């Protein structure tokens, strides 16, 4: 595996490759990330991964400085998965001058759910992803469903800019107790880690109610929020939305059995976890 930090060197290395599969990450890799590498290998060749902790998507009071950086072990894991190139730019490599041009998702999609509680985060995400796509020029790129809203925004961005990159969605990788794997799980204390699967359990309870014909969505969302709060979580949202555009479903939508997803974000102690479940 070649480890490259320079954009010029990366382009030289990949020149002539027409089926590159790309997996962008922020490092601190776990089994969920590695499953993305395996999926990438089924859809293209060679596989390129990136590790870059993107300052643009972190708010002023978020965990950019303490975000776990485990580059050496990450590189070893990627090499075992047969990754051809690890693109690991420094901030100076990727942003040699201030990144004044930004990509802004439409407000209806970028300012709801995560965008409401983390203003500007998706501007940072779309900007860095577009720049990474420009550097790697992949045929396909793999993104996990755990970041459901991010996946949708990037997919729409790729279509609207007519990028020659197909976005492939990967299912959420979970621990045996249901907790979605996340780099931030490492922040959890032992007691918090034992409590953390309740988030996925709550999503399942909401989803089962909907599947059984309970369409009082507001009441279901409130029930789930109250349950989490009673267990000493600090929930930002539990929200049932349309899969197609993440907007709240109307009565007409529900009558037509539109496909739904329930999404949540909640703090457990000092750790903010997100998850979702398609209904």
PDB file of C-alpha atoms in Angstrom:
ATOM      1  CA  UNK A   1       0.000   0.000   0.000  1.00  0.00           C
ATOM      2  CA  UNK A   2       1.270   3.441  -0.939  1.00  0.00           C
ATOM      3  CA  UNK A   3       0.741   6.291   1.544  1.00  0.00           C
ATOM      4  CA  UNK A   4       0.501   9.619  -0.266  1.00  0.00           C
ATOM      5  CA  UNK A   5      -0.097  13.112   1.105  1.00  0.00           C
ATOM      6  CA  UNK A   6       0.412  15.269  -1.998  1.00  0.00           C
ATOM      7  CA  UNK A   7      -2.440  15.854  -4.455  1.00  0.00           C
ATOM      8  CA  UNK A   8       0.013  15.911  -7.374  1.00  0.00           C
ATOM      9  CA  UNK A   9       1.576  12.603  -6.361  1.00  0.00           C
ATOM     10  CA  UNK A  10      -1.865  11.053  -5.892  1.00  0.00           C
ATOM     11  CA  UNK A  11      -2.938  12.096  -9.382  1.00  0.00           C
ATOM     12  CA  UNK A  12       0.296  10.729 -10.850  1.00  0.00           C
ATOM     13  CA  UNK A  13      -0.241   7.420  -9.054  1.00  0.00           C
ATOM     14  CA  UNK A  14      -3.841   7.060 -10.248  1.00  0.00           C
ATOM     15  CA  UNK A  15      -3.411   8.360 -13.787  1.00  0.00           C
ATOM     16  CA  UNK A  16      -5.173   6.068 -16.264  1.00  0.00           C
ATOM     17  CA  UNK A  17      -7.225   4.280 -13.603  1.00  0.00           C
ATOM     18  CA  UNK A  18     -10.846   4.238 -14.748  1.00  0.00           C
ATOM     19  CA  UNK A  19     -12.484   2.061 -12.068  1.00  0.00           C
ATOM     20  CA  UNK A  20     -11.127   3.529  -8.850  1.00  0.00           C
ATOM     21  CA  UNK A  21     -13.271   2.846  -5.766  1.00  0.00           C
ATOM     22  CA  UNK A  22     -12.901   5.430  -3.005  1.00  0.00           C
ATOM     23  CA  UNK A  23     -13.664   5.366   0.720  1.00  0.00           C
ATOM     24  CA  UNK A  24     -13.152   8.696   2.517  1.00  0.00           C
ATOM     25  CA  UNK A  25     -12.684   8.506   6.311  1.00  0.00           C
ATOM     26  CA  UNK A  26     -11.518  10.589   9.240  1.00  0.00           C
ATOM     27  CA  UNK A  27      -9.458   7.684  10.593  1.00  0.00           C
ATOM     28  CA  UNK A  28      -9.718   5.892  13.949  1.00  0.00           C
ATOM     29  CA  UNK A  29     -10.885   2.949  11.879  1.00  0.00           C
ATOM     30  CA  UNK A  30     -13.143   0.186  13.179  1.00  0.00           C
ATOM     31  CA  UNK A  31     -14.796  -2.858  11.616  1.00  0.00           C
ATOM     32  CA  UNK A  32     -17.495  -0.674  10.059  1.00  0.00           C
ATOM     33  CA  UNK A  33     -14.881   1.232   8.069  1.00  0.00           C
ATOM     34  CA  UNK A  34     -13.171  -1.982   7.017  1.00  0.00           C
ATOM     35  CA  UNK A  35     -16.463  -3.366   5.732  1.00  0.00           C
ATOM     36  CA  UNK A  36     -16.621  -0.305   3.450  1.00  0.00           C
ATOM     37  CA  UNK A  37     -13.207  -1.235   2.017  1.00  0.00           C
ATOM     38  CA  UNK A  38     -14.480  -4.738   1.225  1.00  0.00           C
ATOM     39  CA  UNK A  39     -17.583  -3.342  -0.438  1.00  0.00           C
ATOM     40  CA  UNK A  40     -15.403  -0.949  -2.440  1.00  0.00           C
ATOM     41  CA  UNK A  41     -13.319  -3.840  -3.719  1.00  0.00           C
ATOM     42  CA  UNK A  42     -16.467  -5.492  -5.083  1.00  0.00           C
ATOM     43  CA  UNK A  43     -17.357  -2.372  -7.058  1.00  0.00           C
ATOM     44  CA  UNK A  44     -14.036  -1.152  -8.401  1.00  0.00           C
ATOM     45  CA  UNK A  45     -10.280  -1.498  -8.624  1.00  0.00           C
ATOM     46  CA  UNK A  46      -8.016  -0.138  -7.249  1.00  0.00           C
ATOM     47  CA  UNK A  47      -9.367   0.796  -3.797  1.00  0.00           C
ATOM     48  CA  UNK A  48      -8.286   4.172  -2.458  1.00  0.00           C
ATOM     49  CA  UNK A  49      -8.973   5.250   1.113  1.00  0.00           C
ATOM     50  CA  UNK A  50      -8.390   8.647   2.629  1.00  0.00           C
ATOM     51  CA  UNK A  51      -7.796   9.756   6.201  1.00  0.00           C
ATOM     52  CA  UNK A  52      -8.372  13.425   6.884  1.00  0.00           C
ATOM     53  CA  UNK A  53      -9.940  14.999   9.973  1.00  0.00           C
ATOM     54  CA  UNK A  54     -11.806  17.831   8.301  1.00  0.00           C
ATOM     55  CA  UNK A  55     -11.819  20.996  10.377  1.00  0.00           C
ATOM     56  CA  UNK A  56     -14.507  22.586   8.173  1.00  0.00           C
ATOM     57  CA  UNK A  57     -17.270  20.262   9.423  1.00  0.00           C
ATOM     58  CA  UNK A  58     -16.604  20.780  13.139  1.00  0.00           C
ATOM     59  CA  UNK A  59     -18.354  23.548  15.050  1.00  0.00           C
ATOM     60  CA  UNK A  60     -16.417  25.899  17.362  1.00  0.00           C
ATOM     61  CA  UNK A  61     -17.339  23.897  20.483  1.00  0.00           C
ATOM     62  CA  UNK A  62     -17.025  20.423  18.957  1.00  0.00           C
ATOM     63  CA  UNK A  63     -14.309  17.809  19.322  1.00  0.00           C
ATOM     64  CA  UNK A  64     -11.916  18.572  16.436  1.00  0.00           C
ATOM     65  CA  UNK A  65      -8.825  18.753  18.638  1.00  0.00           C
ATOM     66  CA  UNK A  66      -9.624  15.634  20.658  1.00  0.00           C
ATOM     67  CA  UNK A  67     -10.993  13.581  17.748  1.00  0.00           C
ATOM     68  CA  UNK A  68      -9.051  10.283  18.008  1.00  0.00           C
ATOM     69  CA  UNK A  69      -6.114  10.060  15.621  1.00  0.00           C
ATOM     70  CA  UNK A  70      -4.672   6.554  15.264  1.00  0.00           C
ATOM     71  CA  UNK A  71      -2.829   6.767  11.976  1.00  0.00           C
ATOM     72  CA  UNK A  72      -0.327   3.934  12.388  1.00  0.00           C
ATOM     73  CA  UNK A  73      -2.884   1.291  13.351  1.00  0.00           C
ATOM     74  CA  UNK A  74      -5.287   2.641  10.702  1.00  0.00           C
ATOM     75  CA  UNK A  75      -2.643   2.211   7.993  1.00  0.00           C
ATOM     76  CA  UNK A  76      -1.937  -1.371   9.114  1.00  0.00           C
ATOM     77  CA  UNK A  77      -5.653  -2.242   8.969  1.00  0.00           C
ATOM     78  CA  UNK A  78      -6.029  -0.748   5.490  1.00  0.00           C
ATOM     79  CA  UNK A  79      -3.004  -2.612   4.170  1.00  0.00           C
ATOM     80  CA  UNK A  80      -4.489  -5.905   5.410  1.00  0.00           C
ATOM     81  CA  UNK A  81      -7.688  -5.069   3.491  1.00  0.00           C
ATOM     82  CA  UNK A  82      -5.778  -4.704   0.237  1.00  0.00           C
ATOM     83  CA  UNK A  83      -6.131  -0.929  -0.109  1.00  0.00           C
ATOM     84  CA  UNK A  84      -3.906   0.279  -2.970  1.00  0.00           C
ATOM     85  CA  UNK A  85      -3.421   3.901  -1.912  1.00  0.00           C
ATOM     86  CA  UNK A  86      -3.991   5.652   1.380  1.00  0.00           C
ATOM     87  CA  UNK A  87      -4.376   9.362   0.703  1.00  0.00           C
ATOM     88  CA  UNK A  88      -3.475  11.122   3.939  1.00  0.00           C
ATOM     89  CA  UNK A  89      -3.124  14.836   3.226  1.00  0.00           C
ATOM     90  CA  UNK A  90      -2.225  17.390   5.863  1.00  0.00           C
ATOM     91  CA  UNK A  91      -4.372  20.508   6.138  1.00  0.00           C
ATOM     92  CA  UNK A  92      -1.655  22.322   4.174  1.00  0.00           C
ATOM     93  CA  UNK A  93      -1.886  19.702   1.405  1.00  0.00           C
ATOM     94  CA  UNK A  94      -5.676  19.829   1.055  1.00  0.00           C
ATOM     95  CA  UNK A  95      -6.184  23.508   1.919  1.00  0.00           C
ATOM     96  CA  UNK A  96      -2.975  25.228   0.774  1.00  0.00           C
ATOM     97  CA  UNK A  97      -4.891  28.487   0.957  1.00  0.00           C
ATOM     98  CA  UNK A  98      -8.064  29.357   2.899  1.00  0.00           C
ATOM     99  CA  UNK A  99     -10.989  27.373   1.468  1.00  0.00           C
ATOM    100  CA  UNK A 100     -13.169  30.368   0.643  1.00  0.00           C
ATOM    101  CA  UNK A 101     -15.251  28.547  -1.969  1.00  0.00           C
ATOM    102  CA  UNK A 102     -17.745  26.269  -0.235  1.00  0.00           C
ATOM    103  CA  UNK A 103     -20.504  23.875  -1.335  1.00  0.00           C
ATOM    104  CA  UNK A 104     -23.830  24.623   0.360  1.00  0.00           C
ATOM    105  CA  UNK A 105     -26.575  21.977   0.406  1.00  0.00           C
ATOM    106  CA  UNK A 106     -30.146  23.230  -0.005  1.00  0.00           C
ATOM    107  CA  UNK A 107     -31.550  24.545   3.263  1.00  0.00           C
ATOM    108  CA  UNK A 108     -34.427  22.038   3.385  1.00  0.00           C
ATOM    109  CA  UNK A 109     -31.876  19.213   3.576  1.00  0.00           C
ATOM    110  CA  UNK A 110     -28.800  20.830   5.091  1.00  0.00           C
ATOM    111  CA  UNK A 111     -30.445  22.767   7.928  1.00  0.00           C
ATOM    112  CA  UNK A 112     -32.664  20.038   9.370  1.00  0.00           C
ATOM    113  CA  UNK A 113     -31.868  17.219  11.839  1.00  0.00           C
ATOM    114  CA  UNK A 114     -28.056  17.211  12.136  1.00  0.00           C
ATOM    115  CA  UNK A 115     -27.865  20.529  10.308  1.00  0.00           C
ATOM    116  CA  UNK A 116     -30.136  22.149  12.895  1.00  0.00           C
ATOM    117  CA  UNK A 117     -28.049  21.007  15.853  1.00  0.00           C
ATOM    118  CA  UNK A 118     -24.662  21.327  14.130  1.00  0.00           C
ATOM    119  CA  UNK A 119     -25.044  24.435  11.945  1.00  0.00           C
ATOM    120  CA  UNK A 120     -22.750  24.487   8.937  1.00  0.00           C
ATOM    121  CA  UNK A 121     -21.519  20.922   9.342  1.00  0.00           C
ATOM    122  CA  UNK A 122     -22.816  19.816   5.935  1.00  0.00           C
ATOM    123  CA  UNK A 123     -21.180  22.764   4.187  1.00  0.00           C
ATOM    124  CA  UNK A 124     -17.906  21.421   5.575  1.00  0.00           C
ATOM    125  CA  UNK A 125     -18.762  17.853   4.566  1.00  0.00           C
ATOM    126  CA  UNK A 126     -19.808  18.602   0.991  1.00  0.00           C
ATOM    127  CA  UNK A 127     -16.865  20.940   0.452  1.00  0.00           C
ATOM    128  CA  UNK A 128     -14.253  18.409   1.538  1.00  0.00           C
ATOM    129  CA  UNK A 129     -15.950  15.513  -0.287  1.00  0.00           C
ATOM    130  CA  UNK A 130     -16.104  17.456  -3.549  1.00  0.00           C
ATOM    131  CA  UNK A 131     -12.428  18.344  -3.150  1.00  0.00           C
ATOM    132  CA  UNK A 132     -11.474  14.737  -2.378  1.00  0.00           C
ATOM    133  CA  UNK A 133     -13.455  13.575  -5.419  1.00  0.00           C
ATOM    134  CA  UNK A 134     -11.506  16.091  -7.491  1.00  0.00           C
ATOM    135  CA  UNK A 135      -8.240  14.667  -6.163  1.00  0.00           C
ATOM    136  CA  UNK A 136      -9.086  10.950  -6.480  1.00  0.00           C
ATOM    137  CA  UNK A 137     -11.514  11.085  -9.431  1.00  0.00           C
ATOM    138  CA  UNK A 138     -13.211   7.827  -8.433  1.00  0.00           C
ATOM    139  CA  UNK A 139     -15.679   5.801 -10.449  1.00  0.00           C
ATOM    140  CA  UNK A 140     -17.506   4.819  -7.242  1.00  0.00           C
ATOM    141  CA  UNK A 141     -17.425   6.086  -3.657  1.00  0.00           C
ATOM    142  CA  UNK A 142     -18.706   4.244  -0.593  1.00  0.00           C
ATOM    143  CA  UNK A 143     -20.565   5.904   2.290  1.00  0.00           C
ATOM    144  CA  UNK A 144     -22.233   4.249   5.271  1.00  0.00           C
ATOM    145  CA  UNK A 145     -25.931   4.513   6.087  1.00  0.00           C
ATOM    146  CA  UNK A 146     -25.160   5.342   9.718  1.00  0.00           C
ATOM    147  CA  UNK A 147     -24.667   8.927   8.560  1.00  0.00           C
ATOM    148  CA  UNK A 148     -27.969   8.781   6.690  1.00  0.00           C
ATOM    149  CA  UNK A 149     -28.397  12.501   6.091  1.00  0.00           C
ATOM    150  CA  UNK A 150     -24.791  12.884   4.984  1.00  0.00           C
ATOM    151  CA  UNK A 151     -25.233  10.005   2.527  1.00  0.00           C
ATOM    152  CA  UNK A 152     -28.302  11.638   1.012  1.00  0.00           C
ATOM    153  CA  UNK A 153     -26.658  15.046   0.724  1.00  0.00           C
ATOM    154  CA  UNK A 154     -23.546  13.645  -0.962  1.00  0.00           C
ATOM    155  CA  UNK A 155     -25.606  11.505  -3.316  1.00  0.00           C
ATOM    156  CA  UNK A 156     -27.673  14.523  -4.356  1.00  0.00           C
ATOM    157  CA  UNK A 157     -24.556  16.667  -4.733  1.00  0.00           C
ATOM    158  CA  UNK A 158     -22.974  14.084  -7.004  1.00  0.00           C
ATOM    159  CA  UNK A 159     -26.072  13.969  -9.211  1.00  0.00           C
ATOM    160  CA  UNK A 160     -26.633  17.727  -9.388  1.00  0.00           C
ATOM    161  CA  UNK A 161     -23.003  18.454 -10.301  1.00  0.00           C
ATOM    162  CA  UNK A 162     -23.050  15.568 -12.813  1.00  0.00           C
ATOM    163  CA  UNK A 163     -19.991  14.090 -11.136  1.00  0.00           C
ATOM    164  CA  UNK A 164     -18.706  10.885 -12.765  1.00  0.00           C
ATOM    165  CA  UNK A 165     -18.837   9.152  -9.379  1.00  0.00           C
ATOM    166  CA  UNK A 166     -21.522   6.673  -8.345  1.00  0.00           C
ATOM    167  CA  UNK A 167     -22.370   6.813  -4.640  1.00  0.00           C
ATOM    168  CA  UNK A 168     -22.869   3.380  -3.068  1.00  0.00           C
ATOM    169  CA  UNK A 169     -24.597   3.052   0.306  1.00  0.00           C
ATOM    170  CA  UNK A 170     -23.274   0.547   2.840  1.00  0.00           C
ATOM    171  CA  UNK A 171     -25.402  -0.890   5.630  1.00  0.00           C
ATOM    172  CA  UNK A 172     -24.618   0.195   9.184  1.00  0.00           C
ATOM    173  CA  UNK A 173     -22.180  -2.125  10.942  1.00  0.00           C
ATOM    174  CA  UNK A 174     -23.298  -2.928  14.485  1.00  0.00           C
ATOM    175  CA  UNK A 175     -21.859  -4.542  17.587  1.00  0.00           C
ATOM    176  CA  UNK A 176     -23.588  -7.711  18.800  1.00  0.00           C
ATOM    177  CA  UNK A 177     -25.759  -5.657  21.168  1.00  0.00           C
ATOM    178  CA  UNK A 178     -26.955  -3.408  18.329  1.00  0.00           C
ATOM    179  CA  UNK A 179     -24.846  -0.331  18.925  1.00  0.00           C
ATOM    180  CA  UNK A 180     -23.804   1.256  15.632  1.00  0.00           C
ATOM    181  CA  UNK A 181     -20.018   1.280  15.379  1.00  0.00           C
ATOM    182  CA  UNK A 182     -18.579   4.782  15.598  1.00  0.00           C
ATOM    183  CA  UNK A 183     -15.203   6.300  16.345  1.00  0.00           C
ATOM    184  CA  UNK A 184     -16.887   8.302  19.082  1.00  0.00           C
ATOM    185  CA  UNK A 185     -17.931   5.135  20.929  1.00  0.00           C
ATOM    186  CA  UNK A 186     -14.419   5.170  22.363  1.00  0.00           C
ATOM    187  CA  UNK A 187     -15.387   8.186  24.455  1.00  0.00           C
ATOM    188  CA  UNK A 188     -17.983   6.141  26.387  1.00  0.00           C
ATOM    189  CA  UNK A 189     -17.280   4.993  29.934  1.00  0.00           C
ATOM    190  CA  UNK A 190     -17.903   1.334  30.776  1.00  0.00           C
ATOM    191  CA  UNK A 191     -21.315   2.153  32.258  1.00  0.00           C
ATOM    192  CA  UNK A 192     -22.240   4.354  29.287  1.00  0.00           C
ATOM    193  CA  UNK A 193     -21.192   1.635  26.842  1.00  0.00           C
ATOM    194  CA  UNK A 194     -23.554  -0.771  28.610  1.00  0.00           C
ATOM    195  CA  UNK A 195     -26.386   1.775  28.259  1.00  0.00           C
ATOM    196  CA  UNK A 196     -25.620   2.825  24.669  1.00  0.00           C
ATOM    197  CA  UNK A 197     -27.574   0.015  22.882  1.00  0.00           C
ATOM    198  CA  UNK A 198     -30.781   1.560  24.253  1.00  0.00           C
ATOM    199  CA  UNK A 199     -30.583   4.071  21.393  1.00  0.00           C
ATOM    200  CA  UNK A 200     -31.011   1.345  18.761  1.00  0.00           C
ATOM    201  CA  UNK A 201     -33.619  -0.420  20.893  1.00  0.00           C
ATOM    202  CA  UNK A 202     -35.627   2.807  20.978  1.00  0.00           C
ATOM    203  CA  UNK A 203     -35.466   3.113  17.185  1.00  0.00           C
ATOM    204  CA  UNK A 204     -36.737  -0.440  16.866  1.00  0.00           C
ATOM    205  CA  UNK A 205     -39.646   0.274  19.202  1.00  0.00           C
ATOM    206  CA  UNK A 206     -40.659   3.296  17.108  1.00  0.00           C
ATOM    207  CA  UNK A 207     -40.256   1.383  13.834  1.00  0.00           C
ATOM    208  CA  UNK A 208     -42.347  -1.545  15.115  1.00  0.00           C
ATOM    209  CA  UNK A 209     -45.142   0.808  16.174  1.00  0.00           C
ATOM    210  CA  UNK A 210     -45.239   2.301  12.672  1.00  0.00           C
ATOM    211  CA  UNK A 211     -45.131  -1.134  11.034  1.00  0.00           C
ATOM    212  CA  UNK A 212     -48.062  -2.174  13.222  1.00  0.00           C
ATOM    213  CA  UNK A 213     -50.141   0.740  11.947  1.00  0.00           C
ATOM    214  CA  UNK A 214     -49.544   3.436  14.575  1.00  0.00           C
ATOM    215  CA  UNK A 215     -49.221   6.562  12.429  1.00  0.00           C
ATOM    216  CA  UNK A 216     -49.379   9.123  15.229  1.00  0.00           C
ATOM    217  CA  UNK A 217     -45.791  10.034  14.446  1.00  0.00           C
ATOM    218  CA  UNK A 218     -45.577  13.025  16.760  1.00  0.00           C
ATOM    219  CA  UNK A 219     -46.656  10.894  19.731  1.00  0.00           C
ATOM    220  CA  UNK A 220     -44.157   8.179  18.820  1.00  0.00           C
ATOM    221  CA  UNK A 221     -41.335  10.691  18.546  1.00  0.00           C
ATOM    222  CA  UNK A 222     -42.268  12.203  21.928  1.00  0.00           C
ATOM    223  CA  UNK A 223     -42.498   8.766  23.534  1.00  0.00           C
ATOM    224  CA  UNK A 224     -38.991   7.939  22.337  1.00  0.00           C
ATOM    225  CA  UNK A 225     -37.563  11.291  23.455  1.00  0.00           C
ATOM    226  CA  UNK A 226     -39.160  10.891  26.887  1.00  0.00           C
ATOM    227  CA  UNK A 227     -37.824   7.351  27.277  1.00  0.00           C
ATOM    228  CA  UNK A 228     -34.277   8.469  26.509  1.00  0.00           C
ATOM    229  CA  UNK A 229     -34.532  11.464  28.841  1.00  0.00           C
ATOM    230  CA  UNK A 230     -35.808   9.249  31.668  1.00  0.00           C
ATOM    231  CA  UNK A 231     -32.712   7.073  31.217  1.00  0.00           C
ATOM    232  CA  UNK A 232     -30.486  10.163  31.579  1.00  0.00           C
ATOM    233  CA  UNK A 233     -29.799  10.684  27.902  1.00  0.00           C
ATOM    234  CA  UNK A 234     -29.962  14.194  26.477  1.00  0.00           C
ATOM    235  CA  UNK A 235     -31.759  13.658  23.132  1.00  0.00           C
ATOM    236  CA  UNK A 236     -31.538  16.251  20.344  1.00  0.00           C
ATOM    237  CA  UNK A 237     -34.168  14.566  18.197  1.00  0.00           C
ATOM    238  CA  UNK A 238     -36.009  11.386  17.355  1.00  0.00           C
ATOM    239  CA  UNK A 239     -37.669  12.058  14.024  1.00  0.00           C
ATOM    240  CA  UNK A 240     -39.618   9.984  11.506  1.00  0.00           C
ATOM    241  CA  UNK A 241     -38.978  11.235   7.970  1.00  0.00           C
ATOM    242  CA  UNK A 242     -39.455  10.220   4.360  1.00  0.00           C
ATOM    243  CA  UNK A 243     -36.480   8.314   3.018  1.00  0.00           C
ATOM    244  CA  UNK A 244     -36.659  10.117  -0.309  1.00  0.00           C
ATOM    245  CA  UNK A 245     -35.945  13.636   0.953  1.00  0.00           C
ATOM    246  CA  UNK A 246     -35.865  13.525   4.791  1.00  0.00           C
ATOM    247  CA  UNK A 247     -38.939  15.732   5.001  1.00  0.00           C
ATOM    248  CA  UNK A 248     -41.753  15.057   7.462  1.00  0.00           C
ATOM    249  CA  UNK A 249     -44.408  12.851   5.832  1.00  0.00           C
ATOM    250  CA  UNK A 250     -47.879  14.274   5.209  1.00  0.00           C
ATOM    251  CA  UNK A 251     -51.121  12.382   5.811  1.00  0.00           C
ATOM    252  CA  UNK A 252     -51.236  11.733   2.051  1.00  0.00           C
ATOM    253  CA  UNK A 253     -47.709  10.322   2.157  1.00  0.00           C
ATOM    254  CA  UNK A 254     -48.667   7.962   4.966  1.00  0.00           C
ATOM    255  CA  UNK A 255     -51.805   6.883   3.103  1.00  0.00           C
ATOM    256  CA  UNK A 256     -49.616   5.943   0.150  1.00  0.00           C
ATOM    257  CA  UNK A 257     -47.233   3.920   2.360  1.00  0.00           C
ATOM    258  CA  UNK A 258     -44.264   6.133   1.528  1.00  0.00           C
ATOM    259  CA  UNK A 259     -40.942   4.669   2.676  1.00  0.00           C
ATOM    260  CA  UNK A 260     -39.847   6.063   6.048  1.00  0.00           C
ATOM    261  CA  UNK A 261     -36.763   6.236   8.223  1.00  0.00           C
ATOM    262  CA  UNK A 262     -36.497   7.105  11.903  1.00  0.00           C
ATOM    263  CA  UNK A 263     -33.390   9.063  12.867  1.00  0.00           C
ATOM    264  CA  UNK A 264     -31.993  10.065  16.230  1.00  0.00           C
ATOM    265  CA  UNK A 265     -29.170  11.938  17.896  1.00  0.00           C
ATOM    266  CA  UNK A 266     -28.649  11.973  21.640  1.00  0.00           C
ATOM    267  CA  UNK A 267     -25.925  12.636  24.160  1.00  0.00           C
ATOM    268  CA  UNK A 268     -24.961  10.003  26.691  1.00  0.00           C
ATOM    269  CA  UNK A 269     -22.730  11.712  29.197  1.00  0.00           C
ATOM    270  CA  UNK A 270     -20.432  13.835  27.053  1.00  0.00           C
ATOM    271  CA  UNK A 271     -20.687  11.627  23.958  1.00  0.00           C
ATOM    272  CA  UNK A 272     -23.112  12.421  21.166  1.00  0.00           C
ATOM    273  CA  UNK A 273     -24.355   9.356  19.276  1.00  0.00           C
ATOM    274  CA  UNK A 274     -26.419   9.206  16.100  1.00  0.00           C
ATOM    275  CA  UNK A 275     -28.320   6.315  14.553  1.00  0.00           C
ATOM    276  CA  UNK A 276     -31.208   5.547  12.235  1.00  0.00           C
ATOM    277  CA  UNK A 277     -33.425   2.704  11.095  1.00  0.00           C
ATOM    278  CA  UNK A 278     -35.320   2.340   7.843  1.00  0.00           C
ATOM    279  CA  UNK A 279     -38.955   1.395   8.386  1.00  0.00           C
TER     280      UNK A 279
END
